[in-house]
Amino acid sequence: MRVKIVGSAAGGGFPQWNCNYRLSRAARAGVRGVYTRTQSSLAVSADATAWVLFNASPDIRQQIAQTPELQPAADAPLRSSPIKAVVLTNADVDHIAGLLSLRERQPFAIYATAQVLAALAANPIFGVLDPAVVPRRELPDGEFEICDAEGLGTGIRIEAFAVPGKVALFLEDASRPDANYGSEAGDTIAIRLAGRADRSLFYVPGCARVDSDLQRRLAGAACLLFDGTVYTDDEMTSAGVGQKTGQRMGHLAMSGESGSIASLASIDISRRIFVHINNTNPVLDGNSQEYAAVKAAGWDVAFDGMEIEL
C-alpha cells in the first residue's frame, strides 16, 4: 500500500494568503528550511492505479497537478481520473471545499459520518455533485473495503472511529461565541488503514485530546499521522494573529504535559508524523528549537509529497 501526503498544512495552507506572520514571510522569501505546504489531504492506493483521497482540500486542483499518480493516465478515456473515492474526516472547510473542484460528472464515491453527510446535504452548493454519479455513503462500523462509485473494491481497507474534536466552524452558533463546541460523537473521526501482516497506519488530522481509547487503538501501530496544528495551545494569541486557542479550535497542542508528544510517549508506535500544521506553528521552520525538540522526541514533520509504504 502506498500512502502519499499531498497536503500537510492546516486550513489556509502555508503561507496563508493573507498572513504576514514571520513564518509566512520566510516561506515567501524562500528561506532555507521553511517550505510551502498545501492544505490537509492524504492519497492512498493498494495497486498504484486506483487512489482514494482522505479529505478534499481547497488546494485539490494544485495537489493533483503536483501528483502525477492522481492525473488521468496517458491511454485513459478523454474524461477519467484514478481518484475512486474520497473519505472525509470532518466537515471543516479545509477538508470538504475541494469536493466542489471535482464536480465535472466524474464518478467517485464519498464516504463520511452521518453528521458530515448531513452538513453536505444541508448546503445546496454540494448539489453540483450529482448523487447518481457521485454516491454518498455513510461510514459503517468496523473494518471494510472502500469501493468506487460502481461498487468495485479498491483494495483499501479502513476502519473509522470517533475521536475528541469539535463541530465545523460554519456549524457553530454565532450568537454563542463562548460556547463549547466540542464533540466526541462523530463530528471528527480518525482512520485506521489496514496494511499487510497487521501493519496499520492511523490518520488523525484533527484531535482535541488523547484519551484511553485512542491510546489503546494506537498501540502497535506501524505509523501514526497525527494532528500537529499548533505547538503550544496559546500559539495564535501569542503570535498576535487570532484570539482562539488550539483547544477552542478542537486541536491538541504538540507540547506541554497534556500535549500529544507527552500523551503518546509511552505508546508503541513505529513511526510518528505530525500533519495538519498551522501557519503559526514554529516547527514549520526546520532551523527552530521547536523543530529540533519534535525530532528529538521521535516525531517527523510532514511535508507535501512525503510517501509511506505499508
Short mmCIF file of C-alpha atoms in Angstrom, two decimals:
data_model
loop_
_atom_site.label_atom_id
_atom_site.label_comp_id
_atom_site.label_asym_id
_atom_site.label_seq_id
_atom_site.Cartn_x
_atom_site.Cartn_y
_atom_site.Cartn_z
CA MET A 1 0.00 0.00 0.00
CA ARG A 2 1.27 3.43 -0.96
CA VAL A 3 0.41 6.41 1.19
CA LYS A 4 1.19 9.90 -0.06
CA ILE A 5 0.75 13.10 1.94
CA VAL A 6 -0.46 15.51 -0.74
CA GLY A 7 -1.31 18.29 1.73
CA SER A 8 0.38 18.73 5.11
CA ALA A 9 -0.81 22.18 6.28
CA ALA A 10 -3.87 23.18 8.28
CA GLY A 11 -6.64 25.42 6.97
CA GLY A 12 -5.32 28.31 4.90
CA GLY A 13 -2.19 26.43 3.85
CA PHE A 14 1.32 27.76 4.30
CA PRO A 15 1.82 30.57 3.71
CA GLN A 16 -1.80 31.57 4.20
CA TRP A 17 -2.90 34.07 1.55
CA ASN A 18 -3.38 36.97 4.00
CA CYS A 19 -0.87 36.00 6.70
CA ASN A 20 2.10 38.29 7.30
CA TYR A 21 3.42 36.45 10.35
CA ARG A 22 7.18 35.85 10.32
CA LEU A 23 6.88 32.21 9.21
CA SER A 24 4.70 33.08 6.22
CA ARG A 25 7.11 35.86 5.26
CA ALA A 26 10.01 33.40 5.49
CA ALA A 27 8.19 30.91 3.25
CA ARG A 28 7.50 33.57 0.63
CA ALA A 29 11.12 34.68 0.77
CA GLY A 30 12.35 31.13 0.19
CA VAL A 31 14.28 30.90 3.47
CA ARG A 32 16.19 27.63 3.69
CA GLY A 33 14.36 25.11 5.85
CA VAL A 34 10.96 26.84 5.51
CA TYR A 35 8.86 25.18 2.81
CA THR A 36 5.39 25.93 1.45
CA ARG A 37 2.60 23.45 2.11
CA THR A 38 -0.95 22.94 0.80
CA GLN A 39 -3.99 22.12 2.91
CA SER A 40 -4.60 18.77 4.59
CA SER A 41 -5.10 15.70 2.39
CA LEU A 42 -3.85 12.12 2.06
CA ALA A 43 -3.82 9.85 -1.02
CA VAL A 44 -3.72 6.06 -0.68
CA SER A 45 -3.50 3.23 -3.24
CA ALA A 46 -3.29 -0.54 -2.97
CA ASP A 47 -2.19 -1.03 -6.60
CA ALA A 48 -0.69 2.34 -7.65
CA THR A 49 -3.60 2.66 -10.12
CA ALA A 50 -6.77 3.36 -8.16
CA TRP A 51 -6.44 6.05 -5.49
CA VAL A 52 -8.54 7.09 -2.50
CA LEU A 53 -8.30 10.60 -1.08
CA PHE A 54 -8.73 11.24 2.61
CA ASN A 55 -10.15 14.77 2.71
CA ALA A 56 -10.60 17.06 -0.27
CA SER A 57 -8.87 20.35 0.46
CA PRO A 58 -9.45 23.69 -1.31
CA ASP A 59 -5.98 23.12 -2.86
CA ILE A 60 -7.02 19.88 -4.56
CA ARG A 61 -6.51 21.11 -8.12
CA GLN A 62 -2.93 22.17 -7.29
CA GLN A 63 -2.35 18.91 -5.43
CA ILE A 64 -3.47 16.85 -8.42
CA ALA A 65 -1.25 18.95 -10.70
CA GLN A 66 1.71 18.22 -8.42
CA THR A 67 0.94 14.50 -8.11
CA PRO A 68 1.18 12.53 -11.39
CA GLU A 69 -0.42 9.48 -9.76
CA LEU A 70 -3.68 11.45 -9.36
CA GLN A 71 -3.81 12.57 -13.01
CA PRO A 72 -5.51 10.75 -15.92
CA ALA A 73 -3.28 8.10 -17.49
CA ALA A 74 -1.97 8.83 -21.00
CA ASP A 75 -4.06 5.99 -22.50
CA ALA A 76 -7.19 6.69 -20.43
CA PRO A 77 -10.51 7.99 -21.83
CA LEU A 78 -10.90 11.71 -22.54
CA ARG A 79 -12.64 12.15 -19.19
CA SER A 80 -11.12 9.97 -16.48
CA SER A 81 -9.45 10.00 -13.09
CA PRO A 82 -7.63 7.50 -10.90
CA ILE A 83 -9.41 9.02 -7.88
CA LYS A 84 -12.08 6.46 -6.99
CA ALA A 85 -13.29 7.70 -3.60
CA VAL A 86 -12.95 10.49 -1.06
CA VAL A 87 -13.18 9.83 2.70
CA LEU A 88 -13.95 12.85 4.89
CA THR A 89 -12.70 13.01 8.48
CA ASN A 90 -14.86 16.01 9.38
CA ALA A 91 -16.83 18.85 7.79
CA ASP A 92 -14.15 21.53 8.12
CA VAL A 93 -13.87 23.77 5.07
CA ASP A 94 -10.24 22.73 4.56
CA HIS A 95 -11.45 19.12 4.23
CA ILE A 96 -14.62 19.43 2.12
CA ALA A 97 -14.26 22.51 -0.12
CA GLY A 98 -12.18 20.58 -2.66
CA LEU A 99 -15.20 18.45 -3.49
CA LEU A 100 -16.52 21.39 -5.49
CA SER A 101 -13.49 21.18 -7.78
CA LEU A 102 -14.37 17.55 -8.53
CA ARG A 103 -17.76 18.45 -9.99
CA GLU A 104 -17.18 17.51 -13.67
CA ARG A 105 -19.52 14.46 -13.57
CA GLN A 106 -16.60 12.16 -12.88
CA PRO A 107 -17.73 9.08 -10.90
CA PHE A 108 -16.25 8.60 -7.44
CA ALA A 109 -17.71 7.78 -4.03
CA ILE A 110 -17.86 9.99 -0.93
CA TYR A 111 -17.59 8.34 2.50
CA ALA A 112 -18.33 10.22 5.72
CA THR A 113 -20.18 10.02 9.03
CA ALA A 114 -23.89 10.78 9.23
CA GLN A 115 -23.09 14.22 10.70
CA VAL A 116 -20.75 15.18 7.86
CA LEU A 117 -23.12 13.85 5.19
CA ALA A 118 -25.89 15.92 6.78
CA ALA A 119 -23.71 19.03 6.57
CA LEU A 120 -23.15 18.39 2.85
CA ALA A 121 -26.86 17.75 2.26
CA ALA A 122 -27.83 20.96 4.06
CA ASN A 123 -25.67 23.08 1.76
CA PRO A 124 -27.16 23.17 -1.75
CA ILE A 125 -23.86 24.09 -3.40
CA PHE A 126 -22.73 20.48 -2.98
CA GLY A 127 -25.62 19.53 -5.26
CA VAL A 128 -23.19 20.11 -8.16
CA LEU A 129 -22.01 16.58 -7.30
CA ASP A 130 -24.94 14.56 -8.65
CA PRO A 131 -25.56 11.65 -6.24
CA ALA A 132 -26.34 9.49 -9.27
CA VAL A 133 -22.73 10.00 -10.38
CA VAL A 134 -21.05 10.61 -7.01
CA PRO A 135 -22.78 8.46 -4.39
CA ARG A 136 -22.58 9.48 -0.73
CA ARG A 137 -22.07 6.61 1.69
CA GLU A 138 -22.16 6.58 5.46
CA LEU A 139 -19.09 5.05 7.06
CA PRO A 140 -20.01 1.69 8.61
CA ASP A 141 -18.83 0.29 11.91
CA GLY A 142 -15.76 -1.92 11.85
CA GLU A 143 -13.23 -2.60 9.10
CA PHE A 144 -14.44 -2.53 5.49
CA GLU A 145 -13.16 -2.07 1.93
CA ILE A 146 -13.51 1.27 0.18
CA CYS A 147 -15.40 0.86 -3.12
CA ASP A 148 -15.66 3.12 -6.14
CA ALA A 149 -18.87 4.70 -7.45
CA GLU A 150 -19.87 1.44 -9.16
CA GLY A 151 -19.24 -0.63 -6.05
CA LEU A 152 -15.95 -2.17 -7.18
CA GLY A 153 -13.37 -2.64 -4.45
CA THR A 154 -10.22 -0.54 -4.36
CA GLY A 155 -8.23 -2.97 -2.21
CA ILE A 156 -8.03 -0.34 0.56
CA ARG A 157 -9.47 -1.48 3.87
CA ILE A 158 -10.13 1.02 6.64
CA GLU A 159 -11.78 1.42 10.00
CA ALA A 160 -13.21 4.79 11.02
CA PHE A 161 -13.79 5.77 14.64
CA ALA A 162 -14.68 8.94 16.53
CA VAL A 163 -12.06 11.00 18.36
CA PRO A 164 -12.47 14.09 20.55
CA GLY A 165 -12.91 17.10 18.27
CA LYS A 166 -15.46 19.79 17.50
CA VAL A 167 -18.13 20.71 15.02
CA ALA A 168 -17.07 22.56 11.88
CA LEU A 169 -16.64 26.34 12.25
CA PHE A 170 -19.53 27.13 9.89
CA LEU A 171 -21.84 24.96 12.04
CA GLU A 172 -21.16 26.95 15.21
CA ASP A 173 -23.86 29.27 16.56
CA ALA A 174 -22.56 32.82 16.03
CA SER A 175 -24.79 34.08 18.83
CA ARG A 176 -22.87 31.89 21.32
CA PRO A 177 -19.19 32.79 20.74
CA ASP A 178 -18.08 31.45 24.14
CA ALA A 179 -19.89 28.10 23.88
CA ASN A 180 -18.08 24.78 23.96
CA TYR A 181 -18.49 23.20 20.52
CA GLY A 182 -16.53 20.09 21.41
CA SER A 183 -17.80 16.77 20.10
CA GLU A 184 -16.95 13.11 20.59
CA ALA A 185 -19.84 11.64 18.60
CA GLY A 186 -18.58 11.52 15.02
CA ASP A 187 -18.10 15.14 14.01
CA THR A 188 -14.36 14.33 13.92
CA ILE A 189 -13.02 10.87 13.12
CA ALA A 190 -9.74 9.05 12.79
CA ILE A 191 -8.92 6.44 10.16
CA ARG A 192 -7.07 3.15 10.54
CA LEU A 193 -5.60 1.92 7.26
CA ALA A 194 -5.08 -1.83 7.29
CA GLY A 195 -1.78 -2.85 5.70
CA ARG A 196 -0.07 -6.22 5.21
CA ALA A 197 0.63 -8.54 8.15
CA ASP A 198 -1.46 -6.49 10.60
CA ARG A 199 0.59 -3.36 9.90
CA SER A 200 -1.75 -0.40 10.39
CA LEU A 201 -1.39 3.30 9.68
CA PHE A 202 -3.56 5.76 11.59
CA TYR A 203 -4.60 9.09 10.09
CA VAL A 204 -5.75 11.57 12.76
CA PRO A 205 -5.57 15.10 11.27
CA GLY A 206 -7.84 16.57 13.93
CA CYS A 207 -7.91 15.61 17.61
CA ALA A 208 -8.69 17.62 20.73
CA ARG A 209 -7.49 15.11 23.32
CA VAL A 210 -5.69 11.76 23.57
CA ASP A 211 -7.99 9.56 25.62
CA SER A 212 -7.51 5.98 26.80
CA ASP A 213 -9.48 4.55 23.86
CA LEU A 214 -7.21 6.26 21.34
CA GLN A 215 -4.10 5.14 23.22
CA ARG A 216 -5.37 1.55 23.14
CA ARG A 217 -6.11 1.67 19.42
CA LEU A 218 -2.72 3.17 18.53
CA ALA A 219 -0.67 0.57 20.43
CA GLY A 220 1.48 -1.36 17.97
CA ALA A 221 0.78 0.96 15.00
CA ALA A 222 3.26 0.90 12.13
CA CYS A 223 2.72 4.62 11.52
CA LEU A 224 0.73 7.49 13.01
CA LEU A 225 -0.13 10.69 11.13
CA PHE A 226 -1.37 12.96 13.90
CA ASP A 227 -2.80 16.44 14.38
CA GLY A 228 0.10 18.91 14.52
CA THR A 229 -1.91 22.12 14.17
CA VAL A 230 -0.24 24.05 16.98
CA TYR A 231 2.92 23.65 19.04
CA THR A 232 1.50 25.46 22.09
CA ASP A 233 -2.17 25.92 22.94
CA ASP A 234 -1.92 29.75 23.02
CA GLU A 235 0.21 29.94 19.89
CA MET A 236 -2.14 32.05 17.79
CA THR A 237 -2.82 34.57 20.54
CA SER A 238 0.91 34.84 21.34
CA ALA A 239 1.64 35.42 17.66
CA GLY A 240 -0.99 38.17 17.58
CA VAL A 241 -2.91 36.67 14.66
CA GLY A 242 -6.05 35.43 16.44
CA GLN A 243 -7.95 35.02 19.68
CA LYS A 244 -8.58 31.27 19.62
CA THR A 245 -6.56 28.63 21.42
CA GLY A 246 -5.80 25.25 19.96
CA GLN A 247 -8.40 23.68 22.26
CA ARG A 248 -11.05 26.17 21.13
CA MET A 249 -10.36 25.07 17.56
CA GLY A 250 -10.53 21.38 18.50
CA HIS A 251 -6.79 20.71 18.21
CA LEU A 252 -4.36 19.33 20.78
CA ALA A 253 -1.02 21.13 21.12
CA MET A 254 2.19 19.20 20.42
CA SER A 255 3.99 20.38 23.57
CA GLY A 256 3.13 20.52 27.27
CA GLU A 257 2.28 17.94 29.93
CA SER A 258 -1.02 17.07 28.26
CA GLY A 259 0.19 17.65 24.69
CA SER A 260 0.36 14.96 22.04
CA ILE A 261 4.09 14.28 22.40
CA ALA A 262 3.74 13.58 26.12
CA SER A 263 0.37 11.81 25.83
CA LEU A 264 1.68 9.34 23.25
CA ALA A 265 5.25 8.94 24.53
CA SER A 266 4.62 5.57 26.17
CA ILE A 267 2.63 4.06 23.29
CA ASP A 268 4.35 1.55 20.98
CA ILE A 269 4.24 3.31 17.59
CA SER A 270 6.92 2.57 14.99
CA ARG A 271 6.77 5.91 13.18
CA ARG A 272 5.20 9.21 14.24
CA ILE A 273 4.50 12.10 11.86
CA PHE A 274 2.75 15.41 12.51
CA VAL A 275 0.31 16.58 9.82
CA HIS A 276 -2.25 19.44 9.52
CA ILE A 277 0.27 22.07 10.63
CA ASN A 278 -0.91 25.65 11.14
CA ASN A 279 0.93 28.62 9.62
CA THR A 280 1.87 29.85 13.13
CA ASN A 281 3.49 26.59 14.24
CA PRO A 282 7.26 27.13 14.73
CA VAL A 283 8.06 23.56 13.62
CA LEU A 284 7.48 24.82 10.07
CA ASP A 285 10.95 26.31 10.41
CA GLY A 286 13.43 23.46 10.14
CA ASN A 287 16.01 25.66 11.88
CA SER A 288 13.92 26.26 15.02
CA GLN A 289 14.35 24.89 18.54
CA GLU A 290 10.80 23.57 18.38
CA TYR A 291 11.53 21.56 15.24
CA ALA A 292 14.63 20.13 16.94
CA ALA A 293 12.56 19.24 20.03
CA VAL A 294 9.96 17.42 17.94
CA LYS A 295 12.65 15.43 16.14
CA ALA A 296 14.36 14.61 19.45
CA ALA A 297 11.05 13.24 20.73
CA GLY A 298 10.93 10.80 17.81
CA TRP A 299 8.49 12.66 15.56
CA ASP A 300 8.75 13.76 11.93
CA VAL A 301 7.06 16.84 10.46
CA ALA A 302 5.10 16.09 7.29
CA PHE A 303 5.70 17.85 4.01
CA ASP A 304 3.79 17.76 0.74
CA GLY A 305 4.83 14.74 -1.31
CA MET A 306 6.04 12.67 1.66
CA GLU A 307 5.46 8.96 0.96
CA ILE A 308 4.98 5.97 3.25
CA GLU A 309 4.70 2.30 2.29
CA LEU A 310 2.85 -0.35 4.29
#
